[in-house]
Every structure is written in C-alpha cells, then in structure tokens.
Short mmCIF file of C-alpha atoms in Angstrom, two decimals:
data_model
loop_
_atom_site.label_atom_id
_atom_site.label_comp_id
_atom_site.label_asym_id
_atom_site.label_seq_id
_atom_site.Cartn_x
_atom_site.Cartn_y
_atom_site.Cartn_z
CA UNK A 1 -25.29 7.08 24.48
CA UNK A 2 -25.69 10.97 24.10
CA UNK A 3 -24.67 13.13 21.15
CA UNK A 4 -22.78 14.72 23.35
CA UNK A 5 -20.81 11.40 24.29
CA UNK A 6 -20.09 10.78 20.84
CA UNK A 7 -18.43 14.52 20.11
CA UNK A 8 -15.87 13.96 22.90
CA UNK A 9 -14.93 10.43 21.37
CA UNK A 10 -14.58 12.21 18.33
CA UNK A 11 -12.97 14.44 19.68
CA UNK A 12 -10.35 12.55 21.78
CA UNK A 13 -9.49 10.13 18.98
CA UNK A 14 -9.09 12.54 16.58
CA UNK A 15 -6.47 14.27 18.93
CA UNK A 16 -4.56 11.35 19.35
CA UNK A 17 -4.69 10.37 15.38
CA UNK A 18 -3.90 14.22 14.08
CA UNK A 19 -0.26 13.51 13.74
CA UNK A 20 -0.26 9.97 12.45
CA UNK A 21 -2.71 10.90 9.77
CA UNK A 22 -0.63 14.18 9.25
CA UNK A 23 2.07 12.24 8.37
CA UNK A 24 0.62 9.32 6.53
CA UNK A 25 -1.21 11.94 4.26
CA UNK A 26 1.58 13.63 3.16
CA UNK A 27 3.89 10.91 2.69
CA UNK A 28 1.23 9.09 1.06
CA UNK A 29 0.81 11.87 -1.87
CA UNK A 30 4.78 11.49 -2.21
CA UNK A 31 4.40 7.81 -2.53
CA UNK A 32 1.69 8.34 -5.28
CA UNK A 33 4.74 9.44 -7.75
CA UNK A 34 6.72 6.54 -5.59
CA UNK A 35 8.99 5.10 -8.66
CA UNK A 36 8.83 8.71 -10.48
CA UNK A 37 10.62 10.59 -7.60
CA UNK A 38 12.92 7.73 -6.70
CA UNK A 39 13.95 8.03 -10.19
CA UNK A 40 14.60 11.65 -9.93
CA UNK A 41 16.19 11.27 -7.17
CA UNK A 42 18.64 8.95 -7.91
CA UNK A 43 19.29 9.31 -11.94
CA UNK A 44 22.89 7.86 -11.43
CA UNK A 45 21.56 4.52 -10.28
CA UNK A 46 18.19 4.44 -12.00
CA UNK A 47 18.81 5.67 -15.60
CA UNK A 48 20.73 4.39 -18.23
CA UNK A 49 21.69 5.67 -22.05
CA UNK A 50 20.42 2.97 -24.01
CA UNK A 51 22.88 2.17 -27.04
CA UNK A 52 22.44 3.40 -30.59
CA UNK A 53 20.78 1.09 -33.40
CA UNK A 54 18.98 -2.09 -32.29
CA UNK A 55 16.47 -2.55 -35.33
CA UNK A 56 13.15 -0.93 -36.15
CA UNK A 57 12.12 -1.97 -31.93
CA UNK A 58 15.07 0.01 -30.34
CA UNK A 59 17.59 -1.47 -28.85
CA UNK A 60 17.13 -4.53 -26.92
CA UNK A 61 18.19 -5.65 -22.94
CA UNK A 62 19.96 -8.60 -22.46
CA UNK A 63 17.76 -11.73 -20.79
CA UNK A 64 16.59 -11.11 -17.21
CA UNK A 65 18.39 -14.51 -16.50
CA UNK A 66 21.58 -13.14 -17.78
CA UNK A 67 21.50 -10.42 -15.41
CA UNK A 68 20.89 -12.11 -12.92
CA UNK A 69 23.70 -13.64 -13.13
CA UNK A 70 25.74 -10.99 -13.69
CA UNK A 71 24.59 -9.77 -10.42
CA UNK A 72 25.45 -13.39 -8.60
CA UNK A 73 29.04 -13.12 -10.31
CA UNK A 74 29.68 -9.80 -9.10
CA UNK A 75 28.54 -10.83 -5.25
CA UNK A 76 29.33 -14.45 -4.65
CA UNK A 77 28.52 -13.80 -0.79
CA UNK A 78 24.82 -12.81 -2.29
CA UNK A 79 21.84 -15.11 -2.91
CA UNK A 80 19.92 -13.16 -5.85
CA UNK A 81 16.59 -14.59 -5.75
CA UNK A 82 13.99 -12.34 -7.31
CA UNK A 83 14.08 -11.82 -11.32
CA UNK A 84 11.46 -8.70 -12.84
CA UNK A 85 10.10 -9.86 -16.42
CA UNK A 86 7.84 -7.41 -17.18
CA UNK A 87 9.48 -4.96 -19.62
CA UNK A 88 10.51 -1.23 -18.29
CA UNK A 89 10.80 1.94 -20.50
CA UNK A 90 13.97 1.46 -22.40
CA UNK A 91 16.18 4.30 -20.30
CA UNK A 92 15.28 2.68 -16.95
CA UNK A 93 17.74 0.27 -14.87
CA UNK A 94 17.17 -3.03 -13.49
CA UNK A 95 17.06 -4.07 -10.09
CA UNK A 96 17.86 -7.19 -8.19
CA UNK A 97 17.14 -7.89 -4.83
CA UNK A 98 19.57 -10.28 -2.40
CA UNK A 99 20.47 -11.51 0.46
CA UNK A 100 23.50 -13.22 1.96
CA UNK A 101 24.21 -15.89 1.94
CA UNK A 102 23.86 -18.54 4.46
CA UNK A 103 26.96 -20.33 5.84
CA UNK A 104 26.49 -24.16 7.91
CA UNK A 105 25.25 -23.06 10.68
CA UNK A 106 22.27 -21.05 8.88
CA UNK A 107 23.90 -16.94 10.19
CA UNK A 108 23.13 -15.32 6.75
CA UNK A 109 26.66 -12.80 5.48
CA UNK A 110 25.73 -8.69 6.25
CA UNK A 111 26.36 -7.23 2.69
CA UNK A 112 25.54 -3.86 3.87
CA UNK A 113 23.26 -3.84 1.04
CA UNK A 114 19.55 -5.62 -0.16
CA UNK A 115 19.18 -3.85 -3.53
CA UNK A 116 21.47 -3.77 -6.92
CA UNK A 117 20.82 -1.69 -9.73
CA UNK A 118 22.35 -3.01 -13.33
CA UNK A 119 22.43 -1.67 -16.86
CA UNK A 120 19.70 -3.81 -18.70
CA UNK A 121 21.71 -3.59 -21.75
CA UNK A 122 25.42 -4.28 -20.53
CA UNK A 123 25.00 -5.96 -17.17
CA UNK A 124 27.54 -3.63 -15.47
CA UNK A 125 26.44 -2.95 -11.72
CA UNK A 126 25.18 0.73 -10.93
CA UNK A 127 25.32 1.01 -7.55
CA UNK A 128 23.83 -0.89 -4.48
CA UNK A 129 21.69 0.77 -1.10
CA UNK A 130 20.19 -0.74 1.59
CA UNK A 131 16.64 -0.23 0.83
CA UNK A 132 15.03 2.59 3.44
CA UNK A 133 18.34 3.02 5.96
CA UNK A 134 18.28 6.73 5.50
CA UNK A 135 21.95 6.65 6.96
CA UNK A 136 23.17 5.79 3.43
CA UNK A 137 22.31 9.65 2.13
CA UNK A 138 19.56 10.25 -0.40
CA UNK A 139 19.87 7.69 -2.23
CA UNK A 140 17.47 6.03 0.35
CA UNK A 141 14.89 9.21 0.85
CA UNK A 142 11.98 7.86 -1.04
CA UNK A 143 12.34 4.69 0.55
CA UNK A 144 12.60 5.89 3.69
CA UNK A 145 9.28 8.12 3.05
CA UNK A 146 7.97 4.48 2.03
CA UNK A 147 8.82 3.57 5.99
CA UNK A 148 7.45 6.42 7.01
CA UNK A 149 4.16 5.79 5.77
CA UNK A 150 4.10 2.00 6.40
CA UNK A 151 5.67 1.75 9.95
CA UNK A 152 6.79 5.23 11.49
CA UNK A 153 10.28 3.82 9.76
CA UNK A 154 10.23 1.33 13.22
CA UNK A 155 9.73 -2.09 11.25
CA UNK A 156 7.38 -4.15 13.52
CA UNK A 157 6.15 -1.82 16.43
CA UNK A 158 5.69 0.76 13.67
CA UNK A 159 3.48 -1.42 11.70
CA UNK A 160 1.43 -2.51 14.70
CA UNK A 161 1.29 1.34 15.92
CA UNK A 162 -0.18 2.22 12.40
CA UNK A 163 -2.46 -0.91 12.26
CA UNK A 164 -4.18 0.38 15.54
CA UNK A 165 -4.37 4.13 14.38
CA UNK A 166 -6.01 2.58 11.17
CA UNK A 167 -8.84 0.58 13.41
CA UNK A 168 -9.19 3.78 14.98
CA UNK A 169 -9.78 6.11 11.91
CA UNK A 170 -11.70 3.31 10.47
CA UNK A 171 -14.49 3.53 13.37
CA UNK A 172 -13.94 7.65 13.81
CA UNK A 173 -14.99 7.82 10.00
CA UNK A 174 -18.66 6.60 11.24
CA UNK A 175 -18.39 8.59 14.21
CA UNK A 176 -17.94 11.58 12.22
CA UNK A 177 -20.16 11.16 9.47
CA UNK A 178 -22.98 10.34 11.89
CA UNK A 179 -21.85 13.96 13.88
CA UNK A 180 -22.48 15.74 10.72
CA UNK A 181 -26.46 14.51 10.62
CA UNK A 182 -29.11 17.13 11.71
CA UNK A 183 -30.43 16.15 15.82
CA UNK A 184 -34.08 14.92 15.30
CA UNK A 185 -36.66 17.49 16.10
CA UNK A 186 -40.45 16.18 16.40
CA UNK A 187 -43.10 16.51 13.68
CA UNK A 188 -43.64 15.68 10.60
CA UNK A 189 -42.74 19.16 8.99
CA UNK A 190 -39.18 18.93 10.35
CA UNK A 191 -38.99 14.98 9.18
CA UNK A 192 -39.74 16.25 5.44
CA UNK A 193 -36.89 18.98 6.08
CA UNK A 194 -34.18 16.81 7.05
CA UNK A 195 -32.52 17.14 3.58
CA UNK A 196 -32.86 21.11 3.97
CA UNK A 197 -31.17 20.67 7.54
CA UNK A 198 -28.06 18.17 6.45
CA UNK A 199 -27.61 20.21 3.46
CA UNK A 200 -25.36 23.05 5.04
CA UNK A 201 -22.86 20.60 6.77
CA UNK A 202 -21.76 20.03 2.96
CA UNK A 203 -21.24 23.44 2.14
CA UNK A 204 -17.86 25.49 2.41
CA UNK A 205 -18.73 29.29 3.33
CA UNK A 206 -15.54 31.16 1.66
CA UNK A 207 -16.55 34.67 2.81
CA UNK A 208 -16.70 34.15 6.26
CA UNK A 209 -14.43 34.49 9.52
CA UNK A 210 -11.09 32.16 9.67
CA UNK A 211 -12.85 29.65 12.16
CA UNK A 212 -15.86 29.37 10.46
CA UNK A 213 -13.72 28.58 7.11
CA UNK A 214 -12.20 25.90 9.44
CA UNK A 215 -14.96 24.47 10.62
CA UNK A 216 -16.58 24.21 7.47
CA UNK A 217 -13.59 22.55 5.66
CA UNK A 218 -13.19 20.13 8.63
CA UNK A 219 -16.64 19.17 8.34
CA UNK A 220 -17.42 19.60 4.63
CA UNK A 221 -14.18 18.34 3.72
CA UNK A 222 -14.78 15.07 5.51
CA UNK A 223 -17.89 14.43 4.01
CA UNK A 224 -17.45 14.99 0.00
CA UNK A 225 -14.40 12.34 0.27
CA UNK A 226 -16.17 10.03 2.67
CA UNK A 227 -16.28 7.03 0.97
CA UNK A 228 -12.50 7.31 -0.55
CA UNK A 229 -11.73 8.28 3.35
CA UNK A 230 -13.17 5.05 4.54
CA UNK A 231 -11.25 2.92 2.12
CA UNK A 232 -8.06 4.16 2.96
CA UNK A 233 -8.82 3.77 6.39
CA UNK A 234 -9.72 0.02 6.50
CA UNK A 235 -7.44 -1.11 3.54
CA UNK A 236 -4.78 0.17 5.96
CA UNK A 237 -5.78 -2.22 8.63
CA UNK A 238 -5.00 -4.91 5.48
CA UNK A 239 -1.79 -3.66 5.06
CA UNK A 240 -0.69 -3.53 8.93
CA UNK A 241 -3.00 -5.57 10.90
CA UNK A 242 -4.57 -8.47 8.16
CA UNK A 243 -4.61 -11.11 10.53
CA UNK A 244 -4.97 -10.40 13.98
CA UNK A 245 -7.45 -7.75 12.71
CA UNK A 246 -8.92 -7.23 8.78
CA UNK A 247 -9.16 -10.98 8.07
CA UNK A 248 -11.61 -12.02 11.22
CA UNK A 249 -14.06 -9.06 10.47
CA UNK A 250 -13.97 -9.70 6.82
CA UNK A 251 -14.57 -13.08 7.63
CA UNK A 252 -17.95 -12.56 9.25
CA UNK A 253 -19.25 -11.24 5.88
CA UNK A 254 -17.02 -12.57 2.99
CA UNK A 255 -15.93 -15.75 2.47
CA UNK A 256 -11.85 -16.48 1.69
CA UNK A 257 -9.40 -18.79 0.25
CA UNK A 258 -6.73 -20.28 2.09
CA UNK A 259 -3.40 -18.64 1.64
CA UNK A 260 -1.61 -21.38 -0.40
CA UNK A 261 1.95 -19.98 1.05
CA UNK A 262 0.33 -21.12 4.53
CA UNK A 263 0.04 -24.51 3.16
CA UNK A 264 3.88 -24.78 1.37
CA UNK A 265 6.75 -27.25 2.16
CA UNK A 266 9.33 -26.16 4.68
CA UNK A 267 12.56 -26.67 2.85
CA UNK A 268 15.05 -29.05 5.24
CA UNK A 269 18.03 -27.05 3.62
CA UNK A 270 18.61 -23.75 2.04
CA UNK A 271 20.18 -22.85 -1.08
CA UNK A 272 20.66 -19.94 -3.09
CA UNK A 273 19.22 -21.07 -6.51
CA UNK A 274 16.58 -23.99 -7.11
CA UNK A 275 17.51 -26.94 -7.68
CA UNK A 276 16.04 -27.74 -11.35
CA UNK A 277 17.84 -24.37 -12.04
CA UNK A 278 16.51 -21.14 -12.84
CA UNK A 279 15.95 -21.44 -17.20
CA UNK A 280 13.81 -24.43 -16.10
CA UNK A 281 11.89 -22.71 -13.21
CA UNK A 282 10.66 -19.95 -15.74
CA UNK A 283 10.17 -22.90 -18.68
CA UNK A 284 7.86 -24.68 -15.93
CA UNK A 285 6.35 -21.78 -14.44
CA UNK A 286 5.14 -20.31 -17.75
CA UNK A 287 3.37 -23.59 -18.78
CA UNK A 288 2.06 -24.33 -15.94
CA UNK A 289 0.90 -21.18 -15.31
CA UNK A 290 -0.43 -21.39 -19.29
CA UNK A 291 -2.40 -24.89 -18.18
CA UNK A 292 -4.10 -22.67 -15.28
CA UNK A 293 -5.01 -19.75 -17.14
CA UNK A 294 -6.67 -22.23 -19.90
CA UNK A 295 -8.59 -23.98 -17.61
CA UNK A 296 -10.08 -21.06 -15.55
CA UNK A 297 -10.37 -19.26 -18.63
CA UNK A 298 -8.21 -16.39 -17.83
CA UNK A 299 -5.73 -13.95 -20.45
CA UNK A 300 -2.36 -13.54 -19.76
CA UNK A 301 -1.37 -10.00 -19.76
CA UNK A 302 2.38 -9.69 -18.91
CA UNK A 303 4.54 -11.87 -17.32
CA UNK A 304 5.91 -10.07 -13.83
CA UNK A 305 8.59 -11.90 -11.79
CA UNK A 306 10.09 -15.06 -10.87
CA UNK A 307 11.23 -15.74 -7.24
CA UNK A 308 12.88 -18.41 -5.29
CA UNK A 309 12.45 -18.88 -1.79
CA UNK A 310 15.52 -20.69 -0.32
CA UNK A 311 13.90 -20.93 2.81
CA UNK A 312 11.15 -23.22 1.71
CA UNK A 313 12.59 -24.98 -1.18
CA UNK A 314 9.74 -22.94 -3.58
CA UNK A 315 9.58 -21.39 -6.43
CA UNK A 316 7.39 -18.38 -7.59
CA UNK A 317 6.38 -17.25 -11.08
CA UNK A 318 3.65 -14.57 -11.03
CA UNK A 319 2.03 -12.61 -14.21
CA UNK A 320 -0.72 -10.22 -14.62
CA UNK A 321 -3.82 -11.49 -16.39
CA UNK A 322 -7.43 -10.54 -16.59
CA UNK A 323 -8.10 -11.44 -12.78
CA UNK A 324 -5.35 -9.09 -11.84
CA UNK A 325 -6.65 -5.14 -10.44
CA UNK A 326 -3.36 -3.80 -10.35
CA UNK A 327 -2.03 -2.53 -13.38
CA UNK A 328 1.84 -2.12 -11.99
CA UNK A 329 1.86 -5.57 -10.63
CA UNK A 330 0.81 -9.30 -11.78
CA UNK A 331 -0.34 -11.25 -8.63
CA UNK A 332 -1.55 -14.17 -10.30
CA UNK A 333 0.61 -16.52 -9.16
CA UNK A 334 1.78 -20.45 -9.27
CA UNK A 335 4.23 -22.07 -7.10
CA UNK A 336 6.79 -24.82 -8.04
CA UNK A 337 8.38 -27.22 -5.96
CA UNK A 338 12.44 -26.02 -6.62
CA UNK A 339 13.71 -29.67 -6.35
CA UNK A 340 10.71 -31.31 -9.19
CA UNK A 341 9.36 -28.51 -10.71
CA UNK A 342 6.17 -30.18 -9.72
CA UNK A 343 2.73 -27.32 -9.54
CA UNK A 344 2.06 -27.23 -5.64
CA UNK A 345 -0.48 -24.23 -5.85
CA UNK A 346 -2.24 -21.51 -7.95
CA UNK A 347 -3.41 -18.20 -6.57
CA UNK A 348 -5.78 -15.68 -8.15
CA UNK A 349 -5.90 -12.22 -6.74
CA UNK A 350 -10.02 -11.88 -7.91
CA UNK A 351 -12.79 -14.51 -9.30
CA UNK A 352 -12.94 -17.00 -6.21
CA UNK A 353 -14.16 -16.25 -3.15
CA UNK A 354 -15.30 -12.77 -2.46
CA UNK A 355 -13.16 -12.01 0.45
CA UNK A 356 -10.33 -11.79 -1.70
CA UNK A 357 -11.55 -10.12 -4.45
CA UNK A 358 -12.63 -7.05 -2.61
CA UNK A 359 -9.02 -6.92 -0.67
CA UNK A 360 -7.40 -6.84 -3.82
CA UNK A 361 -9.36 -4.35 -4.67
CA UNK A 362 -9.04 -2.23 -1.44
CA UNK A 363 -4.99 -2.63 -1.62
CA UNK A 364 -5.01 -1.64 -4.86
CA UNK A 365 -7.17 1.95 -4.24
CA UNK A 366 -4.87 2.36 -1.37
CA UNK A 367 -1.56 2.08 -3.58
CA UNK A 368 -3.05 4.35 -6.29
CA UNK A 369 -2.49 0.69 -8.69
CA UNK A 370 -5.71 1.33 -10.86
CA UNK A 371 -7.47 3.59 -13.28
CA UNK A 372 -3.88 5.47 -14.33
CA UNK A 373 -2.95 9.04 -14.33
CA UNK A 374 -6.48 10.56 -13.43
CA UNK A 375 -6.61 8.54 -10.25
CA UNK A 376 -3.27 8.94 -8.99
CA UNK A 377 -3.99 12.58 -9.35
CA UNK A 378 -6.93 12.31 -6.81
CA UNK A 379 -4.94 9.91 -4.23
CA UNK A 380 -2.79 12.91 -4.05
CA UNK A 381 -5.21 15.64 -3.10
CA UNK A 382 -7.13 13.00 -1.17
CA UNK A 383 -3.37 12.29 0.79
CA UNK A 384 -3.56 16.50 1.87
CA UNK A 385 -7.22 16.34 2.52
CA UNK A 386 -6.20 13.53 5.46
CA UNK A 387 -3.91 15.99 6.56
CA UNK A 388 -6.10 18.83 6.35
CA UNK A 389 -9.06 17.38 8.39
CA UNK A 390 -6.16 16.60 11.17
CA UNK A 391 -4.93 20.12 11.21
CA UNK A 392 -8.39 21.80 11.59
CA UNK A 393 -9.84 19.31 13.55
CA UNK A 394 -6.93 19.99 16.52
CA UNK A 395 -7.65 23.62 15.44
CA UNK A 396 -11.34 23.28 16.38
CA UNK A 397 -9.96 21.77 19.79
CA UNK A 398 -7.65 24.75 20.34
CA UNK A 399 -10.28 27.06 19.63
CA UNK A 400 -12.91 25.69 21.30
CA UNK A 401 -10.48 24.34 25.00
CA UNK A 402 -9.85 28.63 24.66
CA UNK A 403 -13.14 29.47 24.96
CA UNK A 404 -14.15 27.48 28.08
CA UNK A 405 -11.15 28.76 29.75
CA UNK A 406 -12.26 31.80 28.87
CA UNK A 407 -15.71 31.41 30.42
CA UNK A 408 -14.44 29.88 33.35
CA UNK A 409 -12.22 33.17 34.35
#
C-alpha cells in the first residue's frame, strides 16, 4: 500500500473522529477536576458545617452504618446498598446510592432519584438527583459532562459509538505517527541523515504563516504526546468495548484472570439488605479480607466500600492496599456469600497475571487516578491537545479540499 493510500485513511478517519474527540477532550479536562467542580457546583448538597469541638481530631461523623440507615428510614421504598468507608475531608457530605425496591413480581418502585446526599455528622438528608438526567437543573451538569464523555449521554448505543471511535483513534495513532517519518531516499548518505530529516516534523515554527502554524501544531503536536495519546486511545476501548474488543487482543499477548463476578451465585430471591446483616458483612469482610492480604503478603491502605448485590445474594467489601494503582479508589476486593458470610472470591487489581495488571494501569492513566496534582494537571492540557489535533487536522482538510478546487477551475 502507497504513502499516498495511507494519507487519505488518515485523512478520512480523522474527519469522521474530529468531533467525537472534540468533545471527549474537552469534557475529559472537566472530568479531571470531576468531584472538585461537582462540589462547586452543588455546595448546598455537597458541603456541610461541621460542628464545633470534637477533641484534639475535630469533630467526628457518625458510623457509615448509621447513615445508612438513616437513609433506609427516610426512603422505605429504597434499597440502599452501597456504604463509602474511606474517610472524606471533614466539610464534605456523604452519599448513598439506591434503588427501589422490588415488589413480588420483581418491577423495581421509580423513586425519581439514584443518589442521596446526608450530613456525615447529623444524618439529616441533603437533597437527592438522579445521577446525569440533566432535566433535573444543574445539579446534574457534571454528571451529565460524565455522560458526555462516556456515552454521547445515550447509555448503551453511546458507549458502543465511543468504543468504535476509540478502535479507530487507537489504529489512526500508528497511522499518523508512521505519516510523520521521512519517505526513504537511496544511499547511504541519506540513511545516516534520517534523524536530520524526521527532526523538523517535531518542531513548531511560531513565526510563520497561519497554515503553516497549523500544520506544524497538528503534526508536532501529535507527536511530543504520542505515547500519552495512545493510552488514552486504547484504555478507552477498556472502558467501552472490554469484551467484544480490548480483552481478545490483550489476550493474544497477556495472560488474565477470570473475572470472579463471572463465576458468582445467582441469588433465587432478592432482598434489600443481606441476610447475616450489614455490622456482620463488614465484621466478615474485614477479616477475611485481613486473612488474604496476610497470605499474599499485601498492606492494607484504607478501607473503601461495602456493597450488597440483591440480585445475586453477594456481598462486596473492597479496600485499597499496596496492589491497588488508584489512589481515589481501593479495588482490592473479596466477596461474601450474604446468606453465610462464607469467602466465595478474592480479586487483586495488580500482582497476578499480567493482563490485568497493565489494565489497571491503563484505566487508571485514563481517569487521571495516579501520581496526584502534577498529573492531573497534564491530563488536562493533554484533554485540549485531543481537541486541538481534531480542529487543525479538519483545518488542513479545508485548506487543502480549497486548493484542488481551486486548481481544477
């Protein structure tokens, strides 16, 4: 196939992926500062005053148990099934997800809301939203800039649409990289110059005319953030197409363990809290959790959430330890049997098989989860760099379809 073949497919794809990546570059900087601007956003639902005194530590929140059942008292229609632990700056809310409740014949209640906000230290209910139905006002914007991001805001087509534009960048990141290389000349003397000859398609000429400057950061711009580029890229098809798409090609490379929520119980019946209750759900998750961590000599870090899954009868206790990348959230993870408290599986994000140590690692780059401050700083630039190379790439088009009009007339 002909250099020249390869500039149209750049071309073409890149014309058909400028405004998805427009749009998932700018709404990806926003969701950079994700819990930050939701905050802001939303102060009346999201910030509390803490009370006065509380010894030398401040003052302290009641148990996350005891919220959450505040939160079931207040909404007896509601099945309130995912508890945080870890511990939040002391003027911050807490939030409880639900769902309604399931009558006999299985129809789960509408409570017009999936998200309640509660003061930590009183248990008094906030407010409630719908998580991402932008109908509700701004109280649902940076959610809704989540959807945007994730799925066009069109749940399942959305995610499939993005998954497909991600496979596409993914392969038009090699495509353009390889465009950028100097053609192959004969001799020796222009073999020891290739350096000398690939060395201008990194450089950005300032003082020069408007579409030169464009062409230049289209081309230059690509390159210097290639690498970061190309995760994004692929650790998108994780997100949106893992596996009809990201876990086969992996696969051919990497080996992976077996999901162990593919392998869990279906629960005959569904119920709104487990069965052994939920003080004994955390008792047994955190020791056996402990009796894993000792014997694959892991450190716990933080304890994270506990979840119940009504649907299968399960119960979920996650922490972060030392095999965890992100540093926002544990996914080290064991899962309980709700009606015997009985271990059923263990999961570590890292330290078994490869495959799944270099998704977690992927995911994590993608969501800005590692390295702090300094690296969230660079997932936003890199977000309007993706935009950028969209915008003068089409530009180059434009510029480029006038011209051979011109010629032709």
């Amino acid at each position: 196939m002909t250099r020249a073949f390869w500039v149209a497919v750049h071309r073409w794809v890149g014309l058909v992926l400028a405004g998805f990546l427009v749009l998932a570059g700018l709404t990806g900087s926003l969701i950079v500062w994700y819990p930050e601007l939701d905050a802001r956003v939303n102060p009346q639902l999201m910030r509390v005053t803490p009370p006065a005194g509380g010894g030398a530590s401040g003052p302290v929140p009641l148990d996350p148990l005891v919220l959450r059942a505040r939160v079931q008292a207040a909404y007896p229609d509601a099945w309130v099934h995912w508890v945080t632990l870890r511990p939040a700056a002391p003027d911050a809310a807490a939030s409880f997800w639900v769902e309604g409740a399931a009558d006999a014949s299985g129809r789960h209640a509408d409570l017009g809301f999936d998200e309640v906000f509660v003061d930590p230290y009183t248990g008094g209910v906030l407010g409630t939203r719908r998580w991402g139905d932008l109908s509700q006002g701004a109280v649902n914007l940076m959610p809704f800039v989540y959807r945007l991001h994730h799925s066009l805001a069109l749940g399942t087509v959305g995610t499939w649409t993005f998954g497909i534009v991600a496979v596409l960048w993914t392969l038009d990141c090699f495509v353009g990289a390889w465009l950028t290389l100097p053609m192959r000349t004969r001799g020796d003397r222009a073999r020891r110059g290739w350096w000398s000859r690939w060395r201008p398609a990194w450089a950005v000429r300032w003082r020069t005319s408007p579409y030169r400057l464009n062409v230049d950061l289209h081309r230059a711009g690509g390159l210097w953030p290639w690498a970061a580029l190309f995760v994004l890229a692929w650790s998108s098809v994780a997100l949106n197409l893992y596996g009809p798409v990201y876990r086969p090609v992996m696969g051919l490379g990497f080996d992976f363990q077996a999901d162990p929520r593919s392998t869990l119980p279906r629960g005959d019946t569904e119920n709104g809290d487990p069965a052994i209750g939920w003080t004994e759900a955390l008792r047994l998750g955190r020791q056996h959790l402990g009796a894993q961590l000792a014997a694959h000599g892991v450190t716990l870090v933080q304890e994270d959430r506990l979840s119940f899954d009504p649907h299968r009868g399960v119960v979920r206790y996650e922490a972060r330890t030392s095999r965890d990348v992100s540093e926002r959230r544990g996914r080290t993870a064991v899962y309980l049997d709700a009606r015997t408290g009985r271990l059923l599986a263990t999961s570590f994000p890292t330290g078994g098989a490869a495959g799944n140590t270099v998704t977690a690692w992927l995911v994590n780059l993608h969501l800005a989860h590692v390295w702090g401050l300094p690296y969230r700083l660079v997932m936003t630039v890199l977000g309007v760099v993706v935009a950028m190379l969209s915008v003068t790439g089409v530009v180059i088009w434009w510029k480029k379809r006038q011209g051979r009009r011109a010629r032709r007339e």
